[in-house]
Amino acid sequence: MAKVLMKGNEAIALAAIKGGCDAFFGYPITPQNEIPEYLSKYMNEHGKVFVQAESEVAAINMVYGAAGAGARVMTSSSSPGIALKQEGITYIAGAKLPCVIVSVMRGGPGLGSIQPSQSDYNQATRGGGNGDYHVICFAPETIQETIDTMKEAFDIADYYRNPVMVLVDGLIGQMMESVDFDRPIKQRFLPPKDWAASGTKNHPGRNVINSLYLEPKDLEEHTLGLHKKYQSVIQNETRYEMINMEDPDYVIVAYGTMSRVARSAIEMLEKKKLKVGIIRPISLWPFPKQAFKEIGPNCKGILVSEMSLGQMLQDVQIANKGRLPIAFYGRVGGYVPEPEELYDAILNFKKWEVLD
Amino acid sequence: MEMKYQKTSGLTDNALSYCPGCTHGIIHKLVAESLTELGVLDRTVGIASVGCSVFSYQFFNVDMEQAAHGRACAAATGVKRIHPDNVVFTYQGDGDLASIGIAETIHAANRGENITVIFVNNAIYGMTGGQMAPTSLIGQKTTTSPFGRSVVQHGSPIKISEMFQHIEGVAYLERVSVFNPRQVRNAKKAIKKAFQYQLDKKGFTMIEILSSCPVNWGKTPIDALKWIEESMVPVFPLGVFKDAGESHE
Ligand SMILES: Cc1ncc(C[n+]2csc(CCOP(=O)(O)OP(=O)(O)O)c2C)c(N)n1
Ligand code: SF4
């Protein structure tokens, strides 16, 4: 397929189809409505499943049911809707089921706004569901990267039998870029879903999808099993990009839309003879801690920038281990910082330094 | 010697977890027998809910999914949409279905999801230790209505079958009980008919079954059966609430 001009949300929907999505369950919320709108047409025309559920709670539990039955399933939502999905997400993780969740962040807390935001970093990486579980979370910065990630997300979910979240802000959802849907993705060996509840005629024995383990011995064994899986996710799926990182004077840490702003800011700083690099986390969980070990000896500080008041900041503080001074610059309410603002923040590093 | 009666192959050999005298066990048997007689065990997926019947995934001899509290009909929707030719049923208590899961249940019914809901109404939260349920009777003392349920404080018991009979997508809806052998036989007929309707793709079917909880009602098993007949049935009258008959496709 040649390159096409496409809106982010529609590209997410088409990429899901290319990724082999069998079923979509969701509930309307701005700014992600183009995803279900696109899929409602396509899925019905191609004999696949599309259900507009009565709530996000119902939608994610339909995902649970369908994933347990062996299908490749997704849902999409935005901030308050993702909050409601947390119940189902922990059940899905607990029952070792694969699914893809798209989160298009808007402003919060509460009903917040429908403007773009990155204030659901904690919601995505820490989640609100109960128990020791993780959601594998990727935060692409362009529509092209979102497409590639979406296509691969279904394989990653199936491979690890775990929910995978693709996290973008409303800006990526709403803007248009020229994109290619046929870029190859990593090939993985995906074993048959012989664990699925699809009727005993389809497999030996009786399959049960469950997250209940009343005996301490059983629950500990189950949770340790999940933990072991998460270690292998950390090993194999941690993703980040190092930009202009040969012995920089400063480093900006930014993901998604903010890393695009940072790219422009470092060009402006170059003219001031300041060499500024960017660490761009692509996987938010697992967070790319190792990137911070690679920061050269002459770096004077790290500037974290988010469209929030500092959520990823805490992961950077953990990864930095107190080595370098850290400053934070963020905007909220739907404002996207201009490159000039990051330029100023680097030049006035002390002003924005986080003293904890 | 000829074998006249034996345990249905629709149940596993796991020992039931229910209290002595609890009628959950009878209802399990009726569901399992119905699926066995219809010859569909190998293409059935059951959804266990949260309540005393949470372990039903260990008892029904079919593939099972255990769903979050109240979400059984949403999970069942997910399964059925992926495997329309499977038989899909939920097994839910009154707290699960009529309280926390009322939205999921109403909308599954309204979509006419071709699933069967086995709704066990025992007028109490059994598993958590006898708290008030949305179906508890006026005056009924529970651990959270120690002075008895009052209309002013708690509202009246919710009548699920009366509500659901007005929903278009419902193909068959009957309230039955198991307080004597005649009622058990009738309950079996209703359950089997509901599954037959599902096989005929007629739409949403639900059988509400008035069931006992001798432990949390503080009654002997015999008195508990009497209480169903004398106290519950007048509030929750038995009978067919809807029978759409013809196919809904
Ligand atoms: C979200 C959530 N809230 C509360 C509970 C606790 N809980 C477990 S069973 C139950 C009530 C079950 O009552 P019912 O559905 O009537 O079934 P029964 O035990 O009487 O058969 C509750 C409230 C839970 N497991 N999950
Ligand atoms: S608590 Fe009540 S409903 Fe639960 S198993 Fe015991 S008797 Fe049955």
PDB file of C-alpha atoms in Angstrom, chain A residues 60-168:
ATOM      1  CA  ILE A  60     -13.956  -4.373  29.256  1.00  0.00           C
ATOM      2  CA  ASN A  61     -15.814  -7.365  30.690  1.00  0.00           C
ATOM      3  CA  MET A  62     -16.988  -8.250  27.178  1.00  0.00           C
ATOM      4  CA  VAL A  63     -13.307  -8.075  26.244  1.00  0.00           C
ATOM      5  CA  TYR A  64     -12.635 -10.492  29.109  1.00  0.00           C
ATOM      6  CA  GLY A  65     -15.266 -12.906  27.852  1.00  0.00           C
ATOM      7  CA  ALA A  66     -14.166 -12.781  24.223  1.00  0.00           C
ATOM      8  CA  ALA A  67     -10.443 -12.950  25.027  1.00  0.00           C
ATOM      9  CA  GLY A  68     -11.179 -15.943  27.266  1.00  0.00           C
ATOM     10  CA  ALA A  69     -12.953 -17.536  24.318  1.00  0.00           C
ATOM     11  CA  GLY A  70      -9.749 -17.241  22.304  1.00  0.00           C
ATOM     12  CA  ALA A  71     -10.314 -14.126  20.174  1.00  0.00           C
ATOM     13  CA  ARG A  72      -8.034 -11.165  19.429  1.00  0.00           C
ATOM     14  CA  VAL A  73      -9.919  -8.403  21.133  1.00  0.00           C
ATOM     15  CA  MET A  74      -9.591  -4.687  21.719  1.00  0.00           C
ATOM     16  CA  THR A  75     -11.288  -1.770  23.376  1.00  0.00           C
ATOM     17  CA  SER A  76     -10.526   1.936  23.257  1.00  0.00           C
ATOM     18  CA  SER A  77     -11.401   4.794  25.534  1.00  0.00           C
ATOM     19  CA  SER A  78     -10.207   7.980  27.155  1.00  0.00           C
ATOM     20  CA  SER A  79      -9.362   9.048  30.691  1.00  0.00           C
ATOM     21  CA  PRO A  80     -12.610   8.685  32.720  1.00  0.00           C
ATOM     22  CA  GLY A  81     -13.482   5.645  30.619  1.00  0.00           C
ATOM     23  CA  ILE A  82     -10.112   4.014  31.262  1.00  0.00           C
ATOM     24  CA  ALA A  83     -10.749   4.648  34.972  1.00  0.00           C
ATOM     25  CA  LEU A  84     -13.886   2.509  34.702  1.00  0.00           C
ATOM     26  CA  LYS A  85     -12.062  -0.232  32.827  1.00  0.00           C
ATOM     27  CA  GLN A  86      -9.588  -0.852  35.630  1.00  0.00           C
ATOM     28  CA  GLU A  87     -11.802  -3.529  37.207  1.00  0.00           C
ATOM     29  CA  GLY A  88     -11.788  -5.579  34.036  1.00  0.00           C
ATOM     30  CA  ILE A  89      -8.106  -4.954  33.341  1.00  0.00           C
ATOM     31  CA  THR A  90      -6.977  -6.557  36.587  1.00  0.00           C
ATOM     32  CA  TYR A  91      -9.256  -9.555  35.935  1.00  0.00           C
ATOM     33  CA  ILE A  92      -7.820  -9.886  32.429  1.00  0.00           C
ATOM     34  CA  ALA A  93      -4.264  -9.727  33.762  1.00  0.00           C
ATOM     35  CA  GLY A  94      -5.153 -12.099  36.613  1.00  0.00           C
ATOM     36  CA  ALA A  95      -6.741 -14.633  34.275  1.00  0.00           C
ATOM     37  CA  LYS A  96      -3.750 -14.375  31.898  1.00  0.00           C
ATOM     38  CA  LEU A  97      -5.776 -13.148  28.927  1.00  0.00           C
ATOM     39  CA  PRO A  98      -4.494 -11.132  25.970  1.00  0.00           C
ATOM     40  CA  CYS A  99      -6.167  -7.935  24.818  1.00  0.00           C
ATOM     41  CA  VAL A 100      -5.317  -4.510  23.422  1.00  0.00           C
ATOM     42  CA  ILE A 101      -6.497  -1.321  25.112  1.00  0.00           C
ATOM     43  CA  VAL A 102      -6.150   2.041  23.383  1.00  0.00           C
ATOM     44  CA  SER A 103      -6.120   5.037  25.689  1.00  0.00           C
ATOM     45  CA  VAL A 104      -6.431   8.482  24.115  1.00  0.00           C
ATOM     46  CA  MET A 105      -5.650  10.833  26.992  1.00  0.00           C
ATOM     47  CA  ARG A 106      -7.734  13.946  27.674  1.00  0.00           C
ATOM     48  CA  GLY A 107      -7.595  16.430  30.539  1.00  0.00           C
ATOM     49  CA  GLY A 108      -8.429  15.513  34.127  1.00  0.00           C
ATOM     50  CA  PRO A 109      -9.098  15.081  36.995  1.00  0.00           C
ATOM     51  CA  GLY A 110     -12.766  14.221  36.914  1.00  0.00           C
ATOM     52  CA  LEU A 111     -14.495  15.183  33.721  1.00  0.00           C
ATOM     53  CA  GLY A 112     -11.528  17.498  33.051  1.00  0.00           C
ATOM     54  CA  SER A 113     -11.613  18.536  29.419  1.00  0.00           C
ATOM     55  CA  ILE A 114     -11.511  17.019  25.969  1.00  0.00           C
ATOM     56  CA  GLN A 115      -8.198  18.710  25.166  1.00  0.00           C
ATOM     57  CA  PRO A 116      -5.017  16.652  24.793  1.00  0.00           C
ATOM     58  CA  SER A 117      -3.087  15.750  27.921  1.00  0.00           C
ATOM     59  CA  GLN A 118      -0.561  13.302  29.314  1.00  0.00           C
ATOM     60  CA  SER A 119      -1.998  13.230  32.789  1.00  0.00           C
ATOM     61  CA  ASP A 120      -2.913   9.541  32.641  1.00  0.00           C
ATOM     62  CA  TYR A 121       0.656   8.273  32.768  1.00  0.00           C
ATOM     63  CA  ASN A 122       0.091   6.962  36.278  1.00  0.00           C
ATOM     64  CA  GLN A 123      -3.276   5.483  35.283  1.00  0.00           C
ATOM     65  CA  ALA A 124      -1.578   3.631  32.423  1.00  0.00           C
ATOM     66  CA  THR A 125       1.577   2.475  34.183  1.00  0.00           C
ATOM     67  CA  ARG A 126       0.282   1.976  37.741  1.00  0.00           C
ATOM     68  CA  GLY A 127      -3.359   1.360  36.924  1.00  0.00           C
ATOM     69  CA  GLY A 128      -6.228   1.426  39.347  1.00  0.00           C
ATOM     70  CA  GLY A 129      -6.968  -2.258  39.389  1.00  0.00           C
ATOM     71  CA  ASN A 130      -6.179  -4.365  42.447  1.00  0.00           C
ATOM     72  CA  GLY A 131      -3.306  -6.757  42.874  1.00  0.00           C
ATOM     73  CA  ASP A 132       0.218  -7.401  41.626  1.00  0.00           C
ATOM     74  CA  TYR A 133      -0.127  -7.026  37.883  1.00  0.00           C
ATOM     75  CA  HIS A 134       1.204  -4.880  35.064  1.00  0.00           C
ATOM     76  CA  VAL A 135      -0.158  -3.650  31.783  1.00  0.00           C
ATOM     77  CA  ILE A 136       2.451  -3.509  29.018  1.00  0.00           C
ATOM     78  CA  CYS A 137       2.231   0.101  27.833  1.00  0.00           C
ATOM     79  CA  PHE A 138       3.589   1.743  24.676  1.00  0.00           C
ATOM     80  CA  ALA A 139       3.453   5.474  23.943  1.00  0.00           C
ATOM     81  CA  PRO A 140       4.215   6.219  20.279  1.00  0.00           C
ATOM     82  CA  GLU A 141       5.033   9.767  19.097  1.00  0.00           C
ATOM     83  CA  THR A 142       3.796   9.724  15.482  1.00  0.00           C
ATOM     84  CA  ILE A 143       0.821   8.221  13.724  1.00  0.00           C
ATOM     85  CA  GLN A 144       3.193   5.930  11.822  1.00  0.00           C
ATOM     86  CA  GLU A 145       4.672   4.625  15.046  1.00  0.00           C
ATOM     87  CA  THR A 146       1.154   4.260  16.473  1.00  0.00           C
ATOM     88  CA  ILE A 147       0.194   2.092  13.491  1.00  0.00           C
ATOM     89  CA  ASP A 148       3.281  -0.108  13.804  1.00  0.00           C
ATOM     90  CA  THR A 149       2.689  -0.441  17.549  1.00  0.00           C
ATOM     91  CA  MET A 150      -0.992  -1.289  17.133  1.00  0.00           C
ATOM     92  CA  LYS A 151      -0.212  -4.021  14.621  1.00  0.00           C
ATOM     93  CA  GLU A 152       2.355  -5.552  16.927  1.00  0.00           C
ATOM     94  CA  ALA A 153       0.306  -5.042  20.108  1.00  0.00           C
ATOM     95  CA  PHE A 154      -1.994  -7.995  19.350  1.00  0.00           C
ATOM     96  CA  ASP A 155       0.996 -10.326  18.930  1.00  0.00           C
ATOM     97  CA  ILE A 156       2.642  -9.051  22.109  1.00  0.00           C
ATOM     98  CA  ALA A 157      -0.616  -9.501  24.032  1.00  0.00           C
ATOM     99  CA  ASP A 158      -1.019 -13.051  22.711  1.00  0.00           C
ATOM    100  CA  TYR A 159       2.623 -13.900  23.311  1.00  0.00           C
ATOM    101  CA  TYR A 160       2.606 -12.860  26.960  1.00  0.00           C
ATOM    102  CA  ARG A 161      -1.122 -13.479  27.571  1.00  0.00           C
ATOM    103  CA  ASN A 162      -1.374 -10.028  29.083  1.00  0.00           C
ATOM    104  CA  PRO A 163      -3.181  -6.755  28.338  1.00  0.00           C
ATOM    105  CA  VAL A 164      -1.221  -4.316  26.177  1.00  0.00           C
ATOM    106  CA  MET A 165      -2.065  -0.618  26.246  1.00  0.00           C
ATOM    107  CA  VAL A 166      -1.314   1.812  23.456  1.00  0.00           C
ATOM    108  CA  LEU A 167      -1.268   5.257  25.051  1.00  0.00           C
ATOM    109  CA  VAL A 168      -1.574   8.403  22.977  1.00  0.00           C
TER     110      VAL A 168
END
